[in-house]
Coordinates of C-alpha atoms and ligand atoms in Angstrom, one line a residue:
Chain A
X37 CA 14.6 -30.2 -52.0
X38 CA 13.8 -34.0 -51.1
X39 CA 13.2 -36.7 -54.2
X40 CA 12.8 -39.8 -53.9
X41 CA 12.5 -42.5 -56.9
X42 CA 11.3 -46.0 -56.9
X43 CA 13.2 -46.2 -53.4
X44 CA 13.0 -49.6 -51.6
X45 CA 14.8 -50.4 -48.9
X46 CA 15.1 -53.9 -47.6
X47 CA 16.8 -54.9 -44.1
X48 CA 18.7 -58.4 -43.8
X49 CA 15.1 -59.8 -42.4
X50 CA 11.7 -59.5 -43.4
X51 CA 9.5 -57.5 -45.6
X52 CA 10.8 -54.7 -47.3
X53 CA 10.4 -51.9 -44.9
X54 CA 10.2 -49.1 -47.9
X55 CA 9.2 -51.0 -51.0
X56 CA 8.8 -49.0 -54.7
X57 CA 8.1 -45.0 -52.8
X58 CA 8.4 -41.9 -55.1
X59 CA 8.0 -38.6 -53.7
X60 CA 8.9 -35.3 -54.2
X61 CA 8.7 -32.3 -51.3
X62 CA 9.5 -28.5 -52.2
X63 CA 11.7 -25.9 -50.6
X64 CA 9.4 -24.5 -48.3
X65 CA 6.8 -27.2 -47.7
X66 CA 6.0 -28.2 -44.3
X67 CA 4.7 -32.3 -44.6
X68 CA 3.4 -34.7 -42.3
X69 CA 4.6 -38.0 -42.5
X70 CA 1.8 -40.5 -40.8
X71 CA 1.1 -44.4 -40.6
X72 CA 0.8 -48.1 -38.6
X73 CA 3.7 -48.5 -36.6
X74 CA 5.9 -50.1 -38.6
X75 CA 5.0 -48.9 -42.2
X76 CA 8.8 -47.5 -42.6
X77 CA 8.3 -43.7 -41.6
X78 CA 11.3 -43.9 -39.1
X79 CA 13.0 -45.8 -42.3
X80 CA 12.6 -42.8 -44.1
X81 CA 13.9 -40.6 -42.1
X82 CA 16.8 -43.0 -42.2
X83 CA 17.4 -42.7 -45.7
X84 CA 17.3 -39.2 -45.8
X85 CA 20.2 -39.0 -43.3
X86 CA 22.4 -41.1 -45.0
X87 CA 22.2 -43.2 -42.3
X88 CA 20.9 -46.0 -44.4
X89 CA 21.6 -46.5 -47.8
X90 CA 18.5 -47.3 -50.2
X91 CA 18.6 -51.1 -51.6
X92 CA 17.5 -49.8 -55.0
X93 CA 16.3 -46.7 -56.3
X94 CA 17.4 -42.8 -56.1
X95 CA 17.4 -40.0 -53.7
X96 CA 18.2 -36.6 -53.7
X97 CA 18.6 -34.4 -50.7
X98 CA 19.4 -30.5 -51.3
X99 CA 21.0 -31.6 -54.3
X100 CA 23.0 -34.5 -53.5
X101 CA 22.3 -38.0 -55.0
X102 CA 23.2 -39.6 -51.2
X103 CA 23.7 -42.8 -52.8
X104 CA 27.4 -41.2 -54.4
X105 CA 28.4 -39.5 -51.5
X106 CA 31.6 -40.3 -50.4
X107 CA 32.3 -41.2 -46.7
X108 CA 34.2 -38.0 -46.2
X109 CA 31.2 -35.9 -47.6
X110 CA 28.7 -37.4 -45.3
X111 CA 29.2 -34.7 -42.5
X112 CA 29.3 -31.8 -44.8
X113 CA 25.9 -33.6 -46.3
X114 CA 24.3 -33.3 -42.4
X115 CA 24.8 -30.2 -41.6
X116 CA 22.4 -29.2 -44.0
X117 CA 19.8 -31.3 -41.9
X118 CA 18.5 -30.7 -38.8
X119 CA 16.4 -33.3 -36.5
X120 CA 15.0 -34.3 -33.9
X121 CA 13.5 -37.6 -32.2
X122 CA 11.1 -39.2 -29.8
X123 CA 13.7 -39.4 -27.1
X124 CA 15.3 -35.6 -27.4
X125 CA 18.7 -37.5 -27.2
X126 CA 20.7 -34.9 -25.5
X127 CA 23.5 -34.6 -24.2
X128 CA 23.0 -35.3 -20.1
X129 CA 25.7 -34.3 -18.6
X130 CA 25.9 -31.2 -19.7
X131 CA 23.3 -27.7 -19.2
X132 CA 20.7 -26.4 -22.4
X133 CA 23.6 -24.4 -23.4
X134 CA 26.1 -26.1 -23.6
X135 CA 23.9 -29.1 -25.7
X136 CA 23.0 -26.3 -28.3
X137 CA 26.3 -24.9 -28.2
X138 CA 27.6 -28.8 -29.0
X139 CA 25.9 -28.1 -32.6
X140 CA 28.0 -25.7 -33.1
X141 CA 31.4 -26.8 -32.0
X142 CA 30.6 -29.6 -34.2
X143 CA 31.2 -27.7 -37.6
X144 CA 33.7 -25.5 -35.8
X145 CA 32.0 -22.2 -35.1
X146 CA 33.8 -19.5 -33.8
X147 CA 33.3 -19.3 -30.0
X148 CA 32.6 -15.6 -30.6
X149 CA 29.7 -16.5 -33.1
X150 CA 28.5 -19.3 -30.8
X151 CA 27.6 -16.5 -27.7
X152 CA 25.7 -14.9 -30.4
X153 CA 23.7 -17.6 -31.6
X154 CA 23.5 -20.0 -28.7
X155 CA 21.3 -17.4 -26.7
X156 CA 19.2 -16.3 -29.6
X157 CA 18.1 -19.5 -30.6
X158 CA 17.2 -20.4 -27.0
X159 CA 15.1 -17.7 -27.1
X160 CA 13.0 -18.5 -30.0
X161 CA 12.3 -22.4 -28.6
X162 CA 11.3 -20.0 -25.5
X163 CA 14.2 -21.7 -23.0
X164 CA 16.3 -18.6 -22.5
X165 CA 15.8 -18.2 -19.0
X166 CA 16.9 -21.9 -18.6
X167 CA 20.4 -22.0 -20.0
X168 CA 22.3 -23.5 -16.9
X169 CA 19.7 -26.8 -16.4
X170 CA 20.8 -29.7 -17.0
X171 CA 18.4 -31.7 -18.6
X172 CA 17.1 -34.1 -15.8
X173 CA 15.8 -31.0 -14.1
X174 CA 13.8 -30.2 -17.5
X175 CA 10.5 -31.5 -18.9
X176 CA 9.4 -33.2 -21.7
X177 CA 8.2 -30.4 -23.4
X178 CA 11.6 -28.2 -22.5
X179 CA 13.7 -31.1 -23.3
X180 CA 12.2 -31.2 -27.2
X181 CA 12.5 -27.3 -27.1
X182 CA 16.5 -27.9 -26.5
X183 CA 16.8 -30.6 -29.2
X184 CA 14.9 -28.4 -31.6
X185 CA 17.1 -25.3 -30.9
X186 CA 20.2 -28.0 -31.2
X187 CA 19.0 -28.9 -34.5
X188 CA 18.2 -25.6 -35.7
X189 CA 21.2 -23.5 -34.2
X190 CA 23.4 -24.2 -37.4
X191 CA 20.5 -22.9 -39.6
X192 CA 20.0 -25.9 -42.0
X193 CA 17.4 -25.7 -45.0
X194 CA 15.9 -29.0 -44.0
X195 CA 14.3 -30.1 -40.6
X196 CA 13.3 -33.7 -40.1
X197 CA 11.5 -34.9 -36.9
X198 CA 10.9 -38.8 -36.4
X199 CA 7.8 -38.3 -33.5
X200 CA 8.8 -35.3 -31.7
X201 CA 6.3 -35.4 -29.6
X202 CA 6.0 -38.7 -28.8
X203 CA 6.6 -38.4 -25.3
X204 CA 4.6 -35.4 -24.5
X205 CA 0.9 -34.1 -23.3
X206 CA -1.2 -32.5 -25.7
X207 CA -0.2 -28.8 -24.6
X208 CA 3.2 -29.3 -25.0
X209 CA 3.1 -31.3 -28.1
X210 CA 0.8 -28.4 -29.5
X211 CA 3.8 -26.1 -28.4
X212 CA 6.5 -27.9 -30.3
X213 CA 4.2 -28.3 -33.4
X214 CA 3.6 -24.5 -33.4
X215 CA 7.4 -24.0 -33.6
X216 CA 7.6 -26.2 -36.2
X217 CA 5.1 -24.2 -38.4
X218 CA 7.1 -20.9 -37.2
X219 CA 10.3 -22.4 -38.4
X220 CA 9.0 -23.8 -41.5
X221 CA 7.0 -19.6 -42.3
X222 CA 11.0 -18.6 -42.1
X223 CA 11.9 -20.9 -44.6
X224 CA 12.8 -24.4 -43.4
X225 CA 12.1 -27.4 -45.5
X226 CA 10.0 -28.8 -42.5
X227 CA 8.9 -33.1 -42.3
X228 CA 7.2 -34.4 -39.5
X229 CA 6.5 -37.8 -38.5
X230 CA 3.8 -38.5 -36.3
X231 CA 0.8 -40.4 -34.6
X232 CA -1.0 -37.8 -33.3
X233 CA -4.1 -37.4 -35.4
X234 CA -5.5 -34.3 -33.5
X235 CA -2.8 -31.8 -34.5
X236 CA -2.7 -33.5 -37.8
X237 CA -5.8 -32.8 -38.4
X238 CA -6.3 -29.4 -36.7
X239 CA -2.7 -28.2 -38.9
X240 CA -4.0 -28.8 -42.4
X241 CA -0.7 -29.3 -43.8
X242 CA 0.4 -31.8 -46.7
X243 CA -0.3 -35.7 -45.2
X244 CA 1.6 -38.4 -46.9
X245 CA 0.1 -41.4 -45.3
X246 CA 1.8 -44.8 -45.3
X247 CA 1.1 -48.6 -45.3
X248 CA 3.7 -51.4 -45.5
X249 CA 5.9 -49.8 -46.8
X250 CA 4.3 -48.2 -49.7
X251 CA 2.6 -44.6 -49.7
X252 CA -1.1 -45.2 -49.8
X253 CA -1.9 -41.6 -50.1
X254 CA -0.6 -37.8 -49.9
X255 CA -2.9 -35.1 -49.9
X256 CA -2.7 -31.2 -49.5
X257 CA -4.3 -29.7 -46.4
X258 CA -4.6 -33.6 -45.9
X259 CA -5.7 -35.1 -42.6
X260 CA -5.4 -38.2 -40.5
X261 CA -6.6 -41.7 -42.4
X262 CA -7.1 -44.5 -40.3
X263 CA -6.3 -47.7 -42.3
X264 CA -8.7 -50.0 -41.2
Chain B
X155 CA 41.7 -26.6 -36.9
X156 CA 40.7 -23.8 -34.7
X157 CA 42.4 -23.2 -31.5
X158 CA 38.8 -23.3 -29.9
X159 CA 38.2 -26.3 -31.4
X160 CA 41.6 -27.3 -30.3
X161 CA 40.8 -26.7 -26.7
X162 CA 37.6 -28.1 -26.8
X163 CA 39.0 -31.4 -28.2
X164 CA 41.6 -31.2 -25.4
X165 CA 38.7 -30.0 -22.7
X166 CA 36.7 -33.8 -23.8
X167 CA 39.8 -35.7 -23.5
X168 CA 40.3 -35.0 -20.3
X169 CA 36.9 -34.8 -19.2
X170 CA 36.7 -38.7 -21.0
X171 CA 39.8 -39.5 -18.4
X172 CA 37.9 -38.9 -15.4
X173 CA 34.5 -40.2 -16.7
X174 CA 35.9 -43.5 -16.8
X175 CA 38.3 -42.8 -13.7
X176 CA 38.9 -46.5 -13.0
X177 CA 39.8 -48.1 -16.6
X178 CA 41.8 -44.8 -17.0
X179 CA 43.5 -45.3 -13.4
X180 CA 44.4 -49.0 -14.7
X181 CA 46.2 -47.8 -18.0
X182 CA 47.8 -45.2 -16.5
X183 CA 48.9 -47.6 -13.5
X184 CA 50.0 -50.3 -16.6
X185 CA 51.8 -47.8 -18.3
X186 CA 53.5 -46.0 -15.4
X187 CA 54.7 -49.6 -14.3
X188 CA 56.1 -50.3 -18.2
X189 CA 58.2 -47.2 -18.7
X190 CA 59.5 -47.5 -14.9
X191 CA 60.7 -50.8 -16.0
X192 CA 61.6 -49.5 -18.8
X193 CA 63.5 -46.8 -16.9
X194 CA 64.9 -49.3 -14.5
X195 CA 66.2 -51.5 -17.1
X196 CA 67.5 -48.6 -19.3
X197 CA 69.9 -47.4 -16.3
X198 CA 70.8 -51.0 -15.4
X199 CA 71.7 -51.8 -19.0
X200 CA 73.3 -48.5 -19.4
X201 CA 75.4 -48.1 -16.2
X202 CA 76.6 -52.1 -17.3
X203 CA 77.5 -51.4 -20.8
X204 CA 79.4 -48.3 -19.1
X205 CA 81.0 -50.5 -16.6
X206 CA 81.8 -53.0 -18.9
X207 CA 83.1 -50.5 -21.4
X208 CA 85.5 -49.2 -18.6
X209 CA 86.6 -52.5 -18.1
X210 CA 87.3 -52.9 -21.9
X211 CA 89.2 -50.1 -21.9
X212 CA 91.5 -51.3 -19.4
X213 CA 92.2 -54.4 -21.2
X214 CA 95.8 -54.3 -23.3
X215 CA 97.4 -56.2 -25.7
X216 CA 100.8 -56.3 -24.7
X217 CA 103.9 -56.4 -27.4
X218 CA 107.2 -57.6 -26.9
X219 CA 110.1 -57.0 -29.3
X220 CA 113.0 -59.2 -30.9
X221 CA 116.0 -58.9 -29.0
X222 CA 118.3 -56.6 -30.0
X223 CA 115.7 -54.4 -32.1
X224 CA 116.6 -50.7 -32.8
X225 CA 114.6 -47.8 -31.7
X226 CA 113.6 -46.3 -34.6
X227 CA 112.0 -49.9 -35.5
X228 CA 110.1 -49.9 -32.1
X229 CA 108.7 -46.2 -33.3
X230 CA 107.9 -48.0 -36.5
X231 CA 105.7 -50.9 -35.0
X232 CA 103.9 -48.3 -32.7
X233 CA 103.2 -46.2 -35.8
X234 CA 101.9 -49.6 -37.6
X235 CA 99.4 -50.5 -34.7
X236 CA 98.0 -46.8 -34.7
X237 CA 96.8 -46.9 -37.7
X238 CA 94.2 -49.3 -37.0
X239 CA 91.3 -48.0 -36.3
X240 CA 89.8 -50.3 -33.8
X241 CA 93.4 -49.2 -32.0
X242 CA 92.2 -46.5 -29.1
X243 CA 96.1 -45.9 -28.1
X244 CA 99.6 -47.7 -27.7
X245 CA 101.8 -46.5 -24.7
X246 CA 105.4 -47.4 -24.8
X247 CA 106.4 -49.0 -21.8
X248 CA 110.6 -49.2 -21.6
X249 CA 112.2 -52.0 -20.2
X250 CA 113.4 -49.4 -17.8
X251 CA 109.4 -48.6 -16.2
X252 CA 108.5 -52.3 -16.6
X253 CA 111.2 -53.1 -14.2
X254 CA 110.5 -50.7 -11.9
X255 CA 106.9 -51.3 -12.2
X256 CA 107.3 -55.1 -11.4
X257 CA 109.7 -54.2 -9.0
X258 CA 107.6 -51.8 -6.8
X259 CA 104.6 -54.1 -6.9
X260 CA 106.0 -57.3 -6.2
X261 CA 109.4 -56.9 -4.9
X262 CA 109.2 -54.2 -2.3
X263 CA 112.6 -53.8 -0.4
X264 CA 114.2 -56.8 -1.9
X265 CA 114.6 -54.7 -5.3
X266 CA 117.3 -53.4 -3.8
X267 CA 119.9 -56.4 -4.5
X268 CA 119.3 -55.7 -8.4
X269 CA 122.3 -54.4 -10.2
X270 CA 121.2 -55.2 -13.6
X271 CA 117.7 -55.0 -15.3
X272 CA 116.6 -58.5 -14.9
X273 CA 113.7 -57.4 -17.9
X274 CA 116.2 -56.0 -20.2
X275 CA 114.2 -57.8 -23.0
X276 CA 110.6 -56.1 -21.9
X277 CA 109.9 -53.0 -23.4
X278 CA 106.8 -53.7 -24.6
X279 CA 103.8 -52.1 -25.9
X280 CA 100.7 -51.9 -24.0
X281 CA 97.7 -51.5 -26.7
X282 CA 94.3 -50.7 -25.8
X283 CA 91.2 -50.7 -27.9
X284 CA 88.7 -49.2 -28.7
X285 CA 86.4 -52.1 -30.3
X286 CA 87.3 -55.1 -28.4
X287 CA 85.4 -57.8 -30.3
X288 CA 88.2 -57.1 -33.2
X289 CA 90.7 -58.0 -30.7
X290 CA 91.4 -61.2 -32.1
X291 CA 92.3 -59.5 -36.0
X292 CA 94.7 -57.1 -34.3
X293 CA 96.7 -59.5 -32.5
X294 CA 97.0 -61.4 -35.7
X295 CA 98.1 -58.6 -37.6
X296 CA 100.7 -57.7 -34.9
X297 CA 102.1 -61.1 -34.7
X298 CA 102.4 -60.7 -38.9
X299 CA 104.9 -57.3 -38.3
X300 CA 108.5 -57.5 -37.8
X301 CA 110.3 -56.9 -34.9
X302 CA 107.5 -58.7 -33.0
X303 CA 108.6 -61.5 -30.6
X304 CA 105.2 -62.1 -29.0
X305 CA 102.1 -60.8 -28.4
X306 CA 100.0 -61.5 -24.9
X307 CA 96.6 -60.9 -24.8
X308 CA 93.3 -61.6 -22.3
X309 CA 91.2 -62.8 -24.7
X310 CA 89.2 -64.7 -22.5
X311 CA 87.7 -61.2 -21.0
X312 CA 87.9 -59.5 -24.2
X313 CA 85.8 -62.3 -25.5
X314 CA 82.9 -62.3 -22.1
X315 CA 82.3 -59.3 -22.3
X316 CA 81.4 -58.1 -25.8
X317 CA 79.4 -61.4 -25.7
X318 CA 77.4 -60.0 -21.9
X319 CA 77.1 -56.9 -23.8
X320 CA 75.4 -58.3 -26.7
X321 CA 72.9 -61.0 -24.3
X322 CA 71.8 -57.8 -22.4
X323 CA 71.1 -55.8 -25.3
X324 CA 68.7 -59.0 -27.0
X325 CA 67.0 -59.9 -23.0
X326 CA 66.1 -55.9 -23.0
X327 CA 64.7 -55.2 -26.6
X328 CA 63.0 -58.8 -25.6
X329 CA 61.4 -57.5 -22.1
X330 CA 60.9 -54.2 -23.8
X331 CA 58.5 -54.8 -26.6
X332 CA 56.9 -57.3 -24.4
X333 CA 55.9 -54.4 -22.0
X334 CA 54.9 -52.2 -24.9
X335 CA 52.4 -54.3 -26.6
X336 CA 50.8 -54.9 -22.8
X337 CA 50.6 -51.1 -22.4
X338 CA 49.4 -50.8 -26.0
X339 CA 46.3 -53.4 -25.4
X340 CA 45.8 -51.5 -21.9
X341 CA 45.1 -47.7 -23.7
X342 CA 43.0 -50.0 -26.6
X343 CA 40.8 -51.3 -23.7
X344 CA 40.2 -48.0 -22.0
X345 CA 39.4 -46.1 -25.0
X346 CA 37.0 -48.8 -26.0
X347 CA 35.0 -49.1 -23.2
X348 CA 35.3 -44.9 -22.9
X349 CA 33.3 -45.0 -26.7
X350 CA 31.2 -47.0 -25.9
X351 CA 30.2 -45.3 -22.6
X352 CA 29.8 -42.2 -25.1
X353 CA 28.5 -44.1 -27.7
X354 CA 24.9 -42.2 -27.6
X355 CA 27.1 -38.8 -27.8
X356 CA 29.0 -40.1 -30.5
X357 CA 25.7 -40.7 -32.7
X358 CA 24.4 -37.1 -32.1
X359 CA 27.8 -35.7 -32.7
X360 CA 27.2 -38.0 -36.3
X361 CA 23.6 -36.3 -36.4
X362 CA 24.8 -33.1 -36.4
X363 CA 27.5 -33.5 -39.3
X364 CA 30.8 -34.3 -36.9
X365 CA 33.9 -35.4 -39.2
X366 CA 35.5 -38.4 -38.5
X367 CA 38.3 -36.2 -37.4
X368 CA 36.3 -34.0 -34.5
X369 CA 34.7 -37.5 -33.0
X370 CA 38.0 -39.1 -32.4
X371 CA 40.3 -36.6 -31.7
X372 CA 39.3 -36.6 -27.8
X373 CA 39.9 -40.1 -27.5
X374 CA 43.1 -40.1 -29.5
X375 CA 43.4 -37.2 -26.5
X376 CA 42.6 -39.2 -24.0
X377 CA 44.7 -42.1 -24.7
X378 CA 47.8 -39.5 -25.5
X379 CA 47.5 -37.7 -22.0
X380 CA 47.3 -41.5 -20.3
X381 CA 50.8 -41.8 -22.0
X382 CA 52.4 -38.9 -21.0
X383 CA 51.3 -39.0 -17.3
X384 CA 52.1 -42.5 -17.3
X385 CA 55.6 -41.6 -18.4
X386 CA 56.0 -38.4 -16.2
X387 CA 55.3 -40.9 -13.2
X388 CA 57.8 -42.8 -13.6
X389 CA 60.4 -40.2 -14.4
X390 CA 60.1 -38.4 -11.4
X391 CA 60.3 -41.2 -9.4
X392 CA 63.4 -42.4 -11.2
X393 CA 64.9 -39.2 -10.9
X394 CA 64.5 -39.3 -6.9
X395 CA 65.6 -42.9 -6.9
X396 CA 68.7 -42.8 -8.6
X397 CA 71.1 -41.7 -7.0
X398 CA 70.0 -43.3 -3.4
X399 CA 70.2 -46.5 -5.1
X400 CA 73.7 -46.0 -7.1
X401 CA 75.1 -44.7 -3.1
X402 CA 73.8 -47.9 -2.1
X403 CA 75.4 -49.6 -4.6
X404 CA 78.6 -48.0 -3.9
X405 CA 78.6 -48.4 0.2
X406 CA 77.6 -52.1 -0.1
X407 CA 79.9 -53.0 -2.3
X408 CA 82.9 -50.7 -1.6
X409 CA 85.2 -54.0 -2.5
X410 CA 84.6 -53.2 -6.3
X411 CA 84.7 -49.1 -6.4
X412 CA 87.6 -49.6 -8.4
X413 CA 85.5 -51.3 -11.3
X414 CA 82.0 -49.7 -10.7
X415 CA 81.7 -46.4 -12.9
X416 CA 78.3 -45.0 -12.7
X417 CA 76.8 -42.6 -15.0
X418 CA 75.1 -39.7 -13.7
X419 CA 71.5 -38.6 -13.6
X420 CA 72.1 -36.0 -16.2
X421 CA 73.7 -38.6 -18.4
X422 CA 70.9 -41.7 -18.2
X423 CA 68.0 -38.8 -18.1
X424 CA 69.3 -37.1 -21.2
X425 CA 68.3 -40.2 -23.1
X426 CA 65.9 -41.4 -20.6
X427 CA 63.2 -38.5 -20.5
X428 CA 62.8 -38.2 -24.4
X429 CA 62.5 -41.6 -25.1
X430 CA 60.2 -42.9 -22.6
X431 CA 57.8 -39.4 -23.5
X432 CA 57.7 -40.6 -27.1
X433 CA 57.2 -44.3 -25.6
X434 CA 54.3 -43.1 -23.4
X435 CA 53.0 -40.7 -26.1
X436 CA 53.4 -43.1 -28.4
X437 CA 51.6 -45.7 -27.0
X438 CA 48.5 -43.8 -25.8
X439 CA 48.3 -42.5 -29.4
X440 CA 48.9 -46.2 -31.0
X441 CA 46.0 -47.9 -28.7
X442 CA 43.8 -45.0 -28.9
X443 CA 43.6 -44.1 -32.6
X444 CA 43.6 -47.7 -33.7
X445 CA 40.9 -48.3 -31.2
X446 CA 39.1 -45.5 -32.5
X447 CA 40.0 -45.9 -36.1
X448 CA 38.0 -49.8 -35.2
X449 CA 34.9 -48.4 -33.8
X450 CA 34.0 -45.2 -35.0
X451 CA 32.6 -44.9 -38.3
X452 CA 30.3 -42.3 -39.6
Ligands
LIG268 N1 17.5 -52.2 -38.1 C1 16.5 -53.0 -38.5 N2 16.7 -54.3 -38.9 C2 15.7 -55.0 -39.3 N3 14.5 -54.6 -39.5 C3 14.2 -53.3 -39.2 C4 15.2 -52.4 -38.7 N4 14.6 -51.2 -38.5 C5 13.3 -51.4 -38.8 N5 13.1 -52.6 -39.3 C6 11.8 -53.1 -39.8 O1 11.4 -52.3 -40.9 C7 10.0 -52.0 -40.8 C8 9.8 -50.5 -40.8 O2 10.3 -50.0 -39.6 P1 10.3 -48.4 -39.2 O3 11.1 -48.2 -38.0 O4 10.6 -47.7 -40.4 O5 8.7 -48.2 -38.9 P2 8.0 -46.9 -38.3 O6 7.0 -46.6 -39.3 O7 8.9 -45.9 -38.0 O8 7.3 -47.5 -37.1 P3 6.9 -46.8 -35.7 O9 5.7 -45.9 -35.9 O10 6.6 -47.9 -34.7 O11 8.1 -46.0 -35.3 C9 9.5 -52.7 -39.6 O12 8.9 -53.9 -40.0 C10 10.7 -53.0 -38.8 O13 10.6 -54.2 -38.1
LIG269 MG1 9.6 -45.0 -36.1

């Protein structure tokens, strides 16, 4: 599903950010990705998206080498990725619905379809009785839950999330992990990148730890490994 | 595209107008003020050219004939000067109609001690054309037939005017594009600072796996909508204008009815309304889409 080979990635200053990283994740797999701040996890991400092209060095999302891609395939190459950040990033002017709906008018669903599947994935994030807020009168923990059903809505194989719950108490970052895990038991390509060694920990899920740059270790049913 | 898709496009653009009310109230106010100079100069130049073309019409060659030329040589000549095409017509004036012409205008009462045709010599041809900057070819030519004693011409006004004609045409395309690329910067600067009020939006929308195509089309929208308001505007207000002016015109300067031909509404606005709809449309469309085109990449 996700390969990556030998992939550094340099910005204009510095250190490379991603420097020599190989690693492969399966359909299915649900992985944590952990580290310093700084150690190129949001980087990544990044890469994965297309948003940044590798300096050297392969990667293959659901089948595409992203490094070919050409500028008119890039959308087409998204929508088969959902994610969400730190910041939920929505839409502010306008109610939960209408910023899961936004998904969909993206890649032209029919508005039909979208009354379907607007509602039923607002329901599975838990937020169906809360269609009309906007999302200043929403918290934290609510605000992820509309991001996540954004990203989800269009059904896409892979999830990423750069920190999703960055921003929010223990109980409702447990709440948007849990989702995660429900989503990723119905098939989702699920990778997580996070500081919070608790649910890390408590999850037992893959743990690719990194450093620099560089992936210092990846373990099944891994846990949190503090550098120093 | 989908027609949903097609409203919702349409639904942003607008929505983009009103989020940026001010910049958006500036371009349209630019724009409305172009195309109503626009609309302004278009009748003035118009209702001119049409003046002036009046006035060319009534300016004729005159031709006199040998003495002692037969009729069916005087036919002859007329047929001759027909055939040219910058020729609109030739009317045949008899020595007879030229005397009692001159008479009636000039001599009043005191015709009436005339026995004889004092213009017996002055049948003549009065020629008008259609193309008065070829004047000076025809009267040439004419001079060349024979049977042609002289040949009187204005060419002094013939001359003025196609030149005015020509000087207005140049100061208007001048003024014109002038406006335009204003405008055009105007609608750029709006749509800029609309993206980048909605630059956040536009990276989700890239997130999510917009095309190129679905990100820009509402401020291509947006900038179209500026430029068809912005002509509308100026339309209407023309419209109600026009004719209270062009009365004024005529009441003020009453002295010169006789040489001031207007056109109608119907005729300036059955140029007027397409044109400054594909001006206004235009615009919006140009500044919009290059703007967007400049700062919108996936
Ligand atoms: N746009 C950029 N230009 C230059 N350097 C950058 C840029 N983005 C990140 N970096 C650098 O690349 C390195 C890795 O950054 P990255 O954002 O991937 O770290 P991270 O692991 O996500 O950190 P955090 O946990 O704080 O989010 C850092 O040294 C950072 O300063
Ligand atoms: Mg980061």
């Amino acid at each position: 599903m996700i390969t990556l080979e030998n992939v550094s990635k340099s910005y204009s200053t510095g250190a490379p950010a991603l420097n020599n990283v190989s690693i492969q994740i399966d359909k299915g797999e649900f992985v944590f990705i952990v580290g310093d701040s700084g150690s190129g996890k949001s980087t990544f991400i990044r890469l994965l998206l297309r948003e940044l092209l590798p300096t050297s060095g392969k990667i293959i999302v659901n089948g595409n080498d992203v490094a070919k891609l050409k500028r008119k395939q890039i959308p087409k190459f998204r929508r088969n990725i959902g994610v969400v950040f730190q910041d939920f990033r929505l839409l502010k002017d306008r109610n939960v619905y209408e910023n899961v709906a936004f998904a969909q008018r993206v890649i032209q669903v029919s508005s039909k379809e979208i009354k379907k599947n607007v509602p039923s994935m607002l329901s599975i994030v838990g937020l169906a009785g809360k269609y009309k807020a906007k999302p200043r009168q929403l918290s934290g923990g609510e605000q992820q839950r509309v991001a996540l059903a954004r990203a989800l809505v269009n059904n896409p194989p892979i999830l990423l999330a750069d920190e999703p719950t960055g921003n929010l108490d223990p109980k409702n970052s447990w709440e948007i992990m849990k989702l995660l895990e429900e989503i990723n038991e119905k098939g989702t390509t699920v990778v997580v990148v996070t500081h919070n060694r608790e649910i890390v920990n408590a999850m037992k899920k893959r743990v690719v730890t990194m450093n620099k740059g560089v992936i210092i270790s990846d373990q099944k049913e891994g846990s949190y490994i503090d550098e120093n | 595209m989908r027609i949903s898709t097609f409203f919702y496009t349409l639904k942003q653009g607008i929505v983009n107008i009103f989020r940026n009310k001010w910049y958006s109230l500036a371009s349209l106010a630019t724009i409305t003020t172009c195309l109503l100079m626009f609309g302004v100069f278009y009748s003035v130049v118009m209702n001119f050219q049409y003046i002036v073309k009046s006035a060319e019409e009534g300016v004729a060659v005159s031709v006199y004939f040998e003495e002692g030329i037969s009729e069916d040589r005087i036919v002859e000549i007329g047929e001759m000067i027909l055939k040219r095409d910058e020729v609109l017509k030739a009317d045949y004036v008899s020595a007879t109609e030229a005397w009692e012409t001159f008479s009636k205008d000039y001599l009043g009462e005191y015709a009436e001690g005339y026995t004889e045709n004092p213009l017996e010599d002055c049948a003549n041809y009065q020629v008008y054309m259609k193309d008065v900057s070829r004047q000076q070819d025809l009267v040439t030519y004419i001079e060349s037939i024979d049977g042609v004693r002289e040949v009187m011409q204005s060419a002094l006004t013939a001359n003025t005017l196609s030149g005015m004609n020509k000087l207005i045409g140049y100061v208007s395309i001048a003024i014109i594009l002038i406006l335009l690329a204003v405008s055009t910067f105007l609608i750029s600067n709006t749509v800029t600072i609309g993206i980048s009020v909605r630059k956040e939006e536009i990276s989700i929308m890239k997130y999510i796996g917009a095309t190129d195509f679905f990100v820009r089309s509402p401020f291509v929208i947006e900038g179209m909508i500026i430029g068809a308001v912005g002509a509308a505007i100026p339309l209407c207000v023309m419209h109600v204008l026009y004719n209270k002016v062009i009365g004024f015109v005529v009441e003020k300067f009453s002295v010169l009815s006789e040489l001031l031909n207007f056109l109608t509404v119907e005729q300036i606005f059955a140029t007027l309304i397409p044109v400054s709809l594909i001006l206004g449309i235009g615009i919006g469309f140009v500044g919009s889409f290059v703007t967007v085109r400049k700062h919108i990449r996936v």
